[in-house]
CSV table of C-alpha atoms and ligand atoms in Angstrom, one decimal:
chain,number,residue,atom,x,y,z
H,1,UNK,CA,-1.1,8.0,-28.5
H,2,UNK,CA,-4.8,8.4,-28.9
H,3,UNK,CA,-6.8,9.6,-25.9
H,4,UNK,CA,-9.7,7.3,-25.2
H,5,UNK,CA,-10.9,8.6,-21.8
H,6,UNK,CA,-10.9,12.2,-20.6
H,7,UNK,CA,-11.9,13.5,-17.2
H,8,UNK,CA,-12.4,17.3,-17.4
H,9,UNK,CA,-12.3,18.9,-13.9
H,10,UNK,CA,-14.5,16.2,-12.5
H,11,UNK,CA,-15.8,16.7,-9.0
H,12,UNK,CA,-18.1,14.4,-7.0
H,13,UNK,CA,-19.7,15.4,-3.6
H,14,UNK,CA,-21.7,13.1,-1.4
H,15,UNK,CA,-23.4,15.6,0.9
H,16,UNK,CA,-20.6,17.3,2.7
H,17,UNK,CA,-18.0,14.8,1.6
H,18,UNK,CA,-15.8,15.9,-1.3
H,19,UNK,CA,-15.0,12.4,-2.8
H,20,UNK,CA,-13.3,13.6,-6.0
H,21,UNK,CA,-12.0,17.1,-6.4
H,22,UNK,CA,-11.7,18.7,-9.8
H,23,UNK,CA,-9.8,15.8,-11.4
H,24,UNK,CA,-8.5,16.2,-15.0
H,25,UNK,CA,-6.9,13.1,-16.5
H,26,UNK,CA,-6.4,11.6,-19.9
H,27,UNK,CA,-6.1,7.9,-20.4
H,28,UNK,CA,-4.8,6.7,-23.8
H,29,UNK,CA,-6.0,3.8,-26.0
H,30,UNK,CA,-4.4,0.5,-25.1
H,31,UNK,CA,-3.1,1.6,-21.7
H,32,UNK,CA,-3.3,-0.5,-18.6
H,33,UNK,CA,-4.0,2.4,-16.2
H,34,UNK,CA,-4.2,2.0,-12.4
H,35,UNK,CA,-5.9,4.3,-10.0
H,36,UNK,CA,-4.0,3.9,-6.7
H,37,UNK,CA,-4.3,5.4,-3.3
H,38,UNK,CA,-5.2,4.8,0.4
H,39,UNK,CA,-8.8,4.0,1.4
H,40,UNK,CA,-11.2,6.8,1.0
H,41,UNK,CA,-9.0,8.8,-1.5
H,42,UNK,CA,-11.8,8.7,-4.1
H,43,UNK,CA,-10.4,6.2,-6.6
H,44,UNK,CA,-13.5,3.9,-6.6
H,45,UNK,CA,-15.8,7.0,-7.1
H,46,UNK,CA,-13.7,8.0,-10.1
H,47,UNK,CA,-14.1,4.6,-11.6
H,48,UNK,CA,-17.8,4.4,-10.9
H,49,UNK,CA,-18.3,7.7,-12.6
H,50,UNK,CA,-16.5,6.3,-15.6
H,51,UNK,CA,-18.7,3.3,-15.6
H,52,UNK,CA,-21.8,5.5,-15.2
H,53,UNK,CA,-22.9,4.3,-11.8
H,54,UNK,CA,-22.3,7.8,-10.3
H,55,UNK,CA,-23.0,11.1,-12.0
H,56,UNK,CA,-20.3,13.9,-11.4
H,57,UNK,CA,-21.4,16.9,-9.4
H,58,UNK,CA,-19.3,19.0,-11.8
H,59,UNK,CA,-17.1,18.5,-14.9
H,60,UNK,CA,-17.3,16.2,-17.9
H,61,UNK,CA,-16.2,12.7,-18.8
H,62,UNK,CA,-15.5,11.9,-22.5
H,63,UNK,CA,-15.0,8.5,-24.0
H,64,UNK,CA,-13.7,8.5,-27.6
H,65,UNK,CA,-14.2,12.2,-27.6
H,66,UNK,CA,-17.9,11.9,-26.9
H,67,UNK,CA,-19.4,13.4,-23.8
H,68,UNK,CA,-20.8,10.5,-21.7
H,69,UNK,CA,-21.2,12.4,-18.4
H,70,UNK,CA,-25.0,11.7,-18.4
H,71,UNK,CA,-25.1,8.5,-20.5
H,72,UNK,CA,-26.4,5.5,-18.5
H,73,UNK,CA,-24.0,2.6,-17.8
H,74,UNK,CA,-25.4,0.1,-20.3
H,75,UNK,CA,-25.0,2.7,-23.2
H,76,UNK,CA,-21.3,3.2,-22.5
H,77,UNK,CA,-18.6,1.3,-24.4
H,78,UNK,CA,-17.2,0.1,-21.0
H,79,UNK,CA,-17.6,-3.0,-18.9
H,80,UNK,CA,-16.7,-3.6,-15.2
H,81,UNK,CA,-15.2,-6.5,-13.3
H,82,UNK,CA,-15.9,-6.3,-9.6
H,83,UNK,CA,-13.9,-7.4,-6.7
H,84,UNK,CA,-16.2,-10.2,-5.6
H,85,UNK,CA,-16.6,-12.4,-8.7
H,86,UNK,CA,-20.0,-11.3,-9.8
H,87,UNK,CA,-21.2,-14.5,-11.5
H,88,UNK,CA,-24.7,-16.0,-11.4
H,89,UNK,CA,-24.5,-19.1,-9.2
H,90,UNK,CA,-27.4,-20.8,-10.9
H,91,UNK,CA,-26.0,-20.6,-14.5
H,92,UNK,CA,-23.2,-22.7,-15.9
H,93,UNK,CA,-19.9,-21.0,-16.8
H,94,UNK,CA,-20.8,-20.7,-20.5
H,95,UNK,CA,-24.3,-19.4,-19.8
H,96,UNK,CA,-22.8,-16.9,-17.4
H,97,UNK,CA,-20.5,-15.6,-20.1
H,98,UNK,CA,-23.2,-15.7,-22.8
H,99,UNK,CA,-25.7,-13.8,-20.6
H,100,UNK,CA,-24.7,-10.3,-21.6
H,101,UNK,CA,-24.8,-11.1,-25.3
H,102,UNK,CA,-28.2,-12.7,-24.9
H,103,UNK,CA,-29.5,-9.5,-23.4
H,104,UNK,CA,-28.1,-7.6,-26.4
H,105,UNK,CA,-30.0,-10.0,-28.7
H,106,UNK,CA,-27.0,-11.7,-30.2
H,107,UNK,CA,-27.9,-15.0,-31.9
H,108,UNK,CA,-27.2,-18.3,-30.2
H,109,UNK,CA,-24.5,-19.6,-32.6
H,110,UNK,CA,-22.5,-16.4,-32.4
H,111,UNK,CA,-23.0,-16.2,-28.6
H,112,UNK,CA,-21.6,-19.7,-28.2
H,113,UNK,CA,-18.6,-19.0,-30.4
H,114,UNK,CA,-17.8,-15.7,-28.7
H,115,UNK,CA,-18.2,-17.3,-25.2
H,116,UNK,CA,-15.9,-20.2,-26.1
H,117,UNK,CA,-13.3,-17.7,-27.4
H,118,UNK,CA,-13.6,-15.7,-24.1
H,119,UNK,CA,-13.2,-18.9,-22.1
H,120,UNK,CA,-10.0,-19.7,-24.0
H,121,UNK,CA,-8.7,-16.2,-23.4
H,122,UNK,CA,-8.9,-16.7,-19.6
H,123,UNK,CA,-7.6,-20.2,-19.9
H,124,UNK,CA,-10.7,-22.0,-18.8
H,125,UNK,CA,-11.2,-24.1,-22.0
H,126,UNK,CA,-13.3,-27.1,-21.5
H,127,UNK,CA,-14.9,-25.8,-18.2
H,128,UNK,CA,-17.9,-24.2,-19.8
H,129,UNK,CA,-20.4,-26.7,-18.4
H,130,UNK,CA,-19.2,-26.3,-14.8
H,131,UNK,CA,-21.3,-24.5,-12.2
H,132,UNK,CA,-19.6,-21.6,-10.5
H,133,UNK,CA,-19.8,-23.2,-7.0
H,134,UNK,CA,-17.6,-26.1,-8.3
H,135,UNK,CA,-14.8,-23.7,-9.1
H,136,UNK,CA,-12.0,-22.0,-7.1
H,137,UNK,CA,-12.0,-18.3,-6.3
H,138,UNK,CA,-9.4,-17.7,-9.0
H,139,UNK,CA,-11.4,-19.6,-11.6
H,140,UNK,CA,-14.6,-17.7,-10.7
H,141,UNK,CA,-12.7,-14.4,-11.1
H,142,UNK,CA,-11.6,-15.6,-14.6
H,143,UNK,CA,-15.2,-16.3,-15.4
H,144,UNK,CA,-16.1,-12.7,-14.3
H,145,UNK,CA,-13.3,-11.5,-16.6
H,146,UNK,CA,-14.5,-13.6,-19.5
H,147,UNK,CA,-18.1,-12.2,-19.0
H,148,UNK,CA,-16.8,-8.7,-19.3
H,149,UNK,CA,-14.5,-9.4,-22.2
H,150,UNK,CA,-17.0,-11.3,-24.3
H,151,UNK,CA,-18.9,-8.0,-24.9
H,152,UNK,CA,-15.7,-6.6,-26.5
H,153,UNK,CA,-15.9,-3.3,-24.6
H,154,UNK,CA,-13.6,-0.4,-25.6
H,155,UNK,CA,-12.6,-0.1,-22.0
H,156,UNK,CA,-12.5,-2.7,-19.3
H,157,UNK,CA,-12.9,-1.4,-15.7
H,158,UNK,CA,-11.5,-3.5,-12.9
H,159,UNK,CA,-12.4,-2.8,-9.3
H,160,UNK,CA,-9.7,-4.4,-7.0
H,161,UNK,CA,-10.0,-7.5,-9.3
H,162,UNK,CA,-7.5,-9.6,-7.4
H,163,UNK,CA,-8.1,-8.6,-3.8
H,164,UNK,CA,-10.4,-11.4,-2.8
H,165,UNK,CA,-7.7,-14.0,-3.8
H,166,UNK,CA,-5.0,-15.5,-1.6
H,167,UNK,CA,-1.4,-14.2,-2.1
H,168,UNK,CA,-0.1,-16.9,-4.4
H,169,UNK,CA,-3.1,-17.0,-6.7
H,170,UNK,CA,-3.0,-13.2,-6.8
H,171,UNK,CA,0.5,-13.2,-8.1
H,172,UNK,CA,-0.4,-15.9,-10.7
H,173,UNK,CA,-3.4,-14.0,-11.9
H,174,UNK,CA,-1.4,-10.8,-12.0
H,175,UNK,CA,0.8,-12.2,-14.7
H,176,UNK,CA,-2.2,-13.6,-16.5
H,177,UNK,CA,-4.1,-10.3,-16.4
H,178,UNK,CA,-1.1,-8.5,-17.8
H,179,UNK,CA,-0.8,-11.1,-20.7
H,180,UNK,CA,-4.5,-10.9,-21.3
H,181,UNK,CA,-4.5,-7.2,-21.6
H,182,UNK,CA,-1.6,-7.4,-24.1
H,183,UNK,CA,-3.4,-10.0,-26.1
H,184,UNK,CA,-6.9,-8.3,-26.3
H,185,UNK,CA,-5.4,-4.8,-26.6
H,186,UNK,CA,-8.4,-3.3,-24.8
H,187,UNK,CA,-7.8,-0.3,-22.5
H,188,UNK,CA,-7.9,-1.5,-18.9
H,189,UNK,CA,-8.5,0.9,-16.0
H,190,UNK,CA,-8.0,-0.7,-12.6
H,191,UNK,CA,-8.6,0.5,-9.1
H,192,UNK,CA,-6.4,-0.8,-6.4
H,193,UNK,CA,-5.0,0.1,-3.0
H,194,UNK,CA,-2.3,-2.5,-3.5
H,195,UNK,CA,0.8,-0.7,-4.7
H,196,UNK,CA,2.6,-3.9,-5.8
H,197,UNK,CA,-0.3,-4.8,-8.0
H,198,UNK,CA,-0.4,-1.4,-9.6
H,199,UNK,CA,3.4,-1.3,-10.2
H,200,UNK,CA,3.3,-4.9,-11.6
H,201,UNK,CA,0.4,-4.4,-14.0
H,202,UNK,CA,0.0,-0.8,-15.0
H,203,UNK,CA,1.7,1.0,-17.8
H,204,UNK,CA,0.7,4.2,-16.0
H,205,UNK,CA,-0.6,5.0,-12.5
H,206,UNK,CA,-2.4,7.9,-10.9
H,207,UNK,CA,-1.8,8.2,-7.2
H,208,UNK,CA,-4.7,9.8,-5.5
H,209,UNK,CA,-5.1,11.4,-2.1
H,210,UNK,CA,-8.2,13.2,-0.6
H,211,UNK,CA,-9.9,13.3,-3.9
H,212,UNK,CA,-7.0,14.8,-5.9
H,213,UNK,CA,-4.3,13.4,-8.2
H,214,UNK,CA,-0.9,13.5,-6.5
H,215,UNK,CA,1.1,12.2,-9.5
H,216,UNK,CA,0.4,10.5,-12.8
H,217,UNK,CA,3.4,8.5,-14.1
H,218,UNK,CA,4.8,5.1,-15.1
H,219,UNK,CA,5.4,2.7,-12.3
H,220,UNK,CA,9.2,3.2,-12.4
H,221,UNK,CA,9.0,6.9,-12.5
H,222,UNK,CA,6.6,6.9,-9.5
H,223,UNK,CA,9.1,4.8,-7.6
H,224,UNK,CA,12.4,6.5,-8.7
H,225,UNK,CA,11.1,10.0,-9.0
H,226,UNK,CA,8.2,10.5,-6.6
H,227,UNK,CA,6.9,14.0,-6.8
H,228,UNK,CA,5.9,14.4,-3.2
H,229,UNK,CA,6.6,12.9,0.2
H,230,UNK,CA,3.2,11.3,0.2
H,231,UNK,CA,3.8,9.5,-3.1
H,232,UNK,CA,7.3,8.4,-1.9
H,233,UNK,CA,5.8,7.0,1.3
H,234,UNK,CA,2.9,5.4,-0.4
H,235,UNK,CA,4.8,3.6,-3.1
H,236,UNK,CA,7.3,1.3,-1.4
H,237,UNK,CA,9.1,2.2,1.8
H,238,UNK,CA,11.6,5.1,2.0
H,239,UNK,CA,14.0,6.8,4.3
H,240,UNK,CA,13.2,10.5,4.5
H,241,UNK,CA,15.4,13.3,5.8
H,242,UNK,CA,14.5,16.9,6.2
H,243,UNK,CA,17.2,18.8,4.3
H,244,UNK,CA,18.3,22.2,3.1
H,245,UNK,CA,20.0,22.9,-0.3
H,246,UNK,CA,23.5,24.3,0.3
H,247,UNK,CA,24.8,24.2,-3.3
H,248,UNK,CA,22.8,23.6,-6.4
H,249,UNK,CA,24.7,23.1,-9.7
H,250,UNK,CA,23.5,21.6,-12.9
H,251,UNK,CA,25.4,18.3,-12.3
H,252,UNK,CA,25.4,18.0,-8.5
H,253,UNK,CA,23.9,19.4,-5.3
H,254,UNK,CA,24.9,19.4,-1.7
H,255,UNK,CA,22.2,19.0,0.9
H,256,UNK,CA,22.5,19.7,4.6
H,257,UNK,CA,20.8,17.1,6.7
H,258,UNK,CA,20.6,18.8,10.1
H,259,UNK,CA,18.9,15.9,11.8
H,260,UNK,CA,21.9,13.7,11.4
H,261,UNK,CA,24.5,16.5,11.3
H,262,UNK,CA,25.7,15.5,7.8
H,263,UNK,CA,25.9,16.9,4.3
H,264,UNK,CA,24.7,14.6,1.5
H,265,UNK,CA,25.7,14.7,-2.2
H,266,UNK,CA,23.3,14.4,-5.0
H,267,UNK,CA,24.3,13.5,-8.5
H,268,UNK,CA,22.0,16.0,-10.1
H,269,UNK,CA,21.0,19.6,-9.4
H,270,UNK,CA,17.8,20.3,-7.4
H,271,UNK,CA,16.7,23.0,-9.8
H,272,UNK,CA,14.3,24.6,-7.4
H,273,UNK,CA,14.4,28.3,-7.3
H,274,UNK,CA,11.6,28.9,-4.9
H,275,UNK,CA,12.5,26.7,-1.9
H,276,UNK,CA,15.7,25.6,-0.3
H,277,UNK,CA,13.9,23.3,2.2
H,278,UNK,CA,13.4,19.9,0.8
H,279,UNK,CA,13.1,16.2,1.7
H,280,UNK,CA,15.8,13.8,0.8
H,281,UNK,CA,14.4,10.3,0.0
H,282,UNK,CA,16.6,7.2,-0.1
H,283,UNK,CA,15.0,3.8,-0.9
H,284,UNK,CA,16.0,1.0,1.5
H,285,UNK,CA,17.5,-1.2,-1.2
H,286,UNK,CA,19.8,1.6,-2.4
H,287,UNK,CA,21.6,1.7,0.9
H,288,UNK,CA,24.7,-0.4,1.4
H,289,UNK,CA,25.9,-1.8,4.7
H,290,UNK,CA,29.6,-1.8,5.6
H,291,UNK,CA,31.4,-3.2,8.6
H,292,UNK,CA,32.4,-0.7,11.3
H,293,UNK,CA,33.4,-3.1,14.1
H,294,UNK,CA,37.1,-3.1,13.4
H,295,UNK,CA,37.3,0.7,14.0
H,296,UNK,CA,37.9,1.4,10.3
H,297,UNK,CA,37.0,4.8,9.0
H,298,UNK,CA,34.0,5.4,6.6
H,299,UNK,CA,34.3,3.4,3.4
H,300,UNK,CA,35.5,5.1,0.3
H,301,UNK,CA,34.5,2.8,-2.4
H,302,UNK,CA,36.9,2.3,-5.3
H,303,UNK,CA,35.9,4.3,-8.4
H,304,UNK,CA,33.3,6.2,-6.5
H,305,UNK,CA,33.2,10.0,-6.9
H,306,UNK,CA,33.4,12.2,-3.8
H,307,UNK,CA,29.7,11.9,-3.6
H,308,UNK,CA,29.4,8.7,-1.6
H,309,UNK,CA,27.2,9.4,1.5
H,310,UNK,CA,27.9,7.7,4.8
H,311,UNK,CA,26.2,7.7,8.1
H,312,UNK,CA,27.0,5.5,11.1
H,313,UNK,CA,24.5,3.2,12.8
H,314,UNK,CA,23.9,0.1,14.7
H,315,UNK,CA,21.8,-2.8,13.5
H,316,UNK,CA,18.7,-2.9,15.8
H,317,UNK,CA,16.6,-5.5,14.0
H,318,UNK,CA,16.7,-8.0,11.1
H,319,UNK,CA,13.7,-9.5,9.4
H,320,UNK,CA,14.5,-12.5,7.2
H,321,UNK,CA,12.0,-12.6,4.3
H,322,UNK,CA,13.5,-15.4,2.3
H,323,UNK,CA,14.6,-13.7,-0.9
H,324,UNK,CA,15.7,-10.6,1.0
H,325,UNK,CA,16.3,-9.4,4.5
H,326,UNK,CA,15.1,-6.1,6.0
H,327,UNK,CA,17.5,-4.3,8.5
H,328,UNK,CA,16.4,-1.6,10.9
H,329,UNK,CA,19.5,0.4,11.7
H,330,UNK,CA,19.6,2.8,14.7
H,331,UNK,CA,21.2,6.2,13.8
H,332,UNK,CA,22.2,8.8,16.4
H,333,UNK,CA,20.8,12.3,15.8
H,334,UNK,CA,22.5,15.6,16.2
H,335,UNK,CA,20.0,16.5,19.0
H,336,UNK,CA,20.9,13.5,21.1
H,337,UNK,CA,17.9,11.5,19.9
H,338,UNK,CA,17.9,8.5,17.6
H,339,UNK,CA,16.0,7.3,14.6
H,340,UNK,CA,15.7,4.1,12.5
H,341,UNK,CA,16.8,3.7,8.9
H,342,UNK,CA,15.7,0.8,6.8
H,343,UNK,CA,18.0,-1.2,4.6
H,344,UNK,CA,16.9,-4.1,2.3
H,345,UNK,CA,19.5,-6.5,1.0
H,346,UNK,CA,18.8,-9.5,-1.3
H,347,UNK,CA,19.9,-12.8,0.2
H,348,UNK,CA,22.2,-13.8,-2.6
H,349,UNK,CA,23.8,-16.6,-0.6
H,350,UNK,CA,22.4,-18.8,2.1
H,351,UNK,CA,21.3,-16.6,5.0
H,352,UNK,CA,23.2,-18.6,7.6
H,353,UNK,CA,26.3,-17.2,5.9
H,354,UNK,CA,25.0,-13.7,6.5
H,355,UNK,CA,27.8,-11.4,7.7
H,356,UNK,CA,25.7,-8.7,9.5
H,357,UNK,CA,24.1,-9.4,12.8
H,358,UNK,CA,22.1,-7.8,15.6
H,359,UNK,CA,23.8,-5.0,17.5
H,360,UNK,CA,26.6,-4.8,15.0
H,361,UNK,CA,28.0,-1.3,14.3
H,362,UNK,CA,27.8,-0.4,10.6
H,363,UNK,CA,28.3,2.3,8.1
H,364,UNK,CA,25.2,3.0,6.0
H,365,UNK,CA,26.3,4.2,2.5
H,366,UNK,CA,24.5,5.4,-0.6
H,367,UNK,CA,25.7,6.8,-3.9
H,368,UNK,CA,25.0,10.3,-4.9
H,369,UNK,CA,22.6,9.2,-7.6
H,370,UNK,CA,20.6,6.9,-5.3
H,371,UNK,CA,18.6,9.7,-3.6
H,372,UNK,CA,15.7,11.7,-4.8
H,373,UNK,CA,14.8,15.2,-3.7
H,374,UNK,CA,11.2,16.0,-2.8
H,375,UNK,CA,9.9,19.5,-2.7
H,376,UNK,CA,6.8,18.8,-0.6
E,1,ATP,P1,-11.8,2.3,-0.7
E,1,ATP,O1,-10.5,1.8,-1.2
E,1,ATP,O2,-11.9,2.2,0.8
E,1,ATP,O3,-13.0,1.8,-1.5
E,1,ATP,P2,-11.7,4.7,-2.2
E,1,ATP,O4,-10.4,5.4,-2.4
E,1,ATP,O5,-12.1,3.9,-3.4
E,1,ATP,O6,-11.7,3.9,-0.9
E,1,ATP,P3,-14.2,6.1,-2.4
E,1,ATP,O7,-14.9,4.8,-2.2
E,1,ATP,O8,-14.2,6.6,-3.8
E,1,ATP,O9,-12.7,5.9,-1.9
E,1,ATP,O10,-14.7,7.2,-1.4
E,1,ATP,C1,-14.2,8.5,-1.3
E,1,ATP,C2,-15.0,9.2,-0.2
E,1,ATP,O11,-16.4,9.3,-0.6
E,1,ATP,C3,-15.0,8.5,1.1
E,1,ATP,O12,-14.9,9.5,2.1
E,1,ATP,C4,-16.3,7.8,1.1
E,1,ATP,O13,-16.8,7.6,2.4
E,1,ATP,C5,-17.2,8.7,0.3
E,1,ATP,N1,-18.3,8.0,-0.4
E,1,ATP,C6,-18.2,7.1,-1.4
E,1,ATP,N2,-19.4,6.7,-1.8
E,1,ATP,C7,-20.3,7.3,-1.1
E,1,ATP,C8,-21.8,7.3,-1.1
E,1,ATP,N3,-22.5,6.6,-1.9
E,1,ATP,N4,-22.3,8.1,-0.1
E,1,ATP,C9,-21.6,8.9,0.7
E,1,ATP,N5,-20.3,8.9,0.7
E,1,ATP,C10,-19.6,8.2,-0.1
């Protein structure tokens, strides 16, 4: 892997506001990289510094090994696509796409050929003569993409590129954007606050909070092995328990969960020598529901090692979402209080054949390998 972008301890202050705090990050050639995080975490500022629209207060930014920290935007090998389709309303689609090349002094024949090629890339062949206001939001955003791609940048920067589109179109363009990146092979760096978008598109993501990087990893690693509570909570939904490590072996661990008065098995060791206090995280779709109404004891699933974890609860709410249903299950706590746990189950058969219902007593069960341990 060849590094193409390097942030070296980059800090950005706006007056008293520390927007980006000593961020060091390497992005490799050909990656689709997403900067993800809640509003105000500093992701847009990081992207704008890469584009050259903001100058870091401290630190350096390298592109292709060259220090570009103070290089103006138009002299960097990057191009940016903005959230609100930045196209000129008074120019036809082709003229919009050709505009940047014209500014660079590229001859008209080559301009036209490259613009046609870019139009084809974003699947707008034949629409070059249209005016932008005669196009849908999704089409205008493709024009904006073509405008950026036609200049053949080393790096394409995308600032919330799909957020102005409605849900269905967003999903469609998501697939297209991913195919497009594959095809052109350019490094994409995208800012988004939409975790689904980041997980679906990116080869690697950085989760930011308060100006710092929390975790940089592939989408599946962020989801399956979040480094912190904050990441676990931000990426998807999660059931969290405060826990204490009782036994920590190489192939399993036992965690005390005082809140629910239970011990939980983990399929792997925790491997933490400096703290015994941890958080146990279980994703909602990894929890199974079992009947409890007939007074049967906790389920011991066939072929399951001793490490199947079971808690009793009562279904408090069910949200039917078409492809899946979300269950809020009330669990009694050791101190007499109660809390909710969330379970997600795919609707594999017609929902009217669903076998769990409101107020039903259930066992919540999860396998020892289904939980993750978070140290902070
Ligand atoms: P959002 O998703 O809402 O755009 P973000 O994660 O992209 O948020 P930034 O826009 O990078 O966050 O902002 C980080 C912090 O820096 C915020 O507190 C913001 O108010 C502040 N900030 C950003 N730009 C400026 C500016 N030009 N002047 C002053 N403060 C700024």
